[in-house]
Amino acid sequence: MINFVVNGKAVYSEQPADTPLLWVVREELGLTGTKFGCGVAQCGACTVHVNGAPVRACSTPVSAVAGKKVTTIEGLSPAGDHPLQKAWIAEQVPQCGYCQSGQIMQAAALLAKNKKPSREQIVQHMNGNICRCGTYPRIVRAIQRAAKEA
């Protein structure tokens, strides 16, 4: 049994130790905001925080989070009023929306360590989170807006 905390709630999983965290979060815990994209940690759709750091849940074995704190998009702000979530709406970032939870979680990790990132820092930090709709300019504007308003 693997014990950890998800969005402030103590949980456990009896899945095999090498089961990807993504499947435990989605299938066992029912938190479906975190998406499956590529399955090889290349697209970022499955980004969650483990002890505050962004990780790809599709390639992180559940055993790696034993005793740790995991935050999913649902735990970022249960009311949906995190500055990034509000900025995402204001800047009309989503088109299909599939990658958005991973994008927001990656951006939240940046703003947690750098309150006023430059455009270049934003682009560098977000590199690797893929948006097939190509809304990258809106993503950058949303992160800049959230940094100003936070």
PDB file of N, CA and C in Angstrom, residues 4 14 55 83 111:
ATOM      1  N   PHE A   4      -0.037   8.650   0.386  1.00  0.00           N
ATOM      2  CA  PHE A   4       0.389   9.979  -0.020  1.00  0.00           C
ATOM      3  C   PHE A   4      -0.783  10.928   0.170  1.00  0.00           C
ATOM      4  N   GLU A  14      -3.370   0.741  -3.685  1.00  0.00           N
ATOM      5  CA  GLU A  14      -2.890  -0.639  -3.627  1.00  0.00           C
ATOM      6  C   GLU A  14      -2.450  -1.115  -5.005  1.00  0.00           C
ATOM      7  N   VAL A  55       5.650  17.679 -12.292  1.00  0.00           N
ATOM      8  CA  VAL A  55       6.095  16.375 -12.791  1.00  0.00           C
ATOM      9  C   VAL A  55       5.068  15.854 -13.789  1.00  0.00           C
ATOM     10  N   PRO A  83      -5.361  32.869  -9.643  1.00  0.00           N
ATOM     11  CA  PRO A  83      -5.056  33.916 -10.625  1.00  0.00           C
ATOM     12  C   PRO A  83      -4.794  33.383 -12.030  1.00  0.00           C
ATOM     13  N   LEU A 111       5.188  30.470 -11.330  1.00  0.00           N
ATOM     14  CA  LEU A 111       4.825  31.636 -10.519  1.00  0.00           C
ATOM     15  C   LEU A 111       5.063  31.407  -9.033  1.00  0.00           C
TER      16      LEU A 111
END
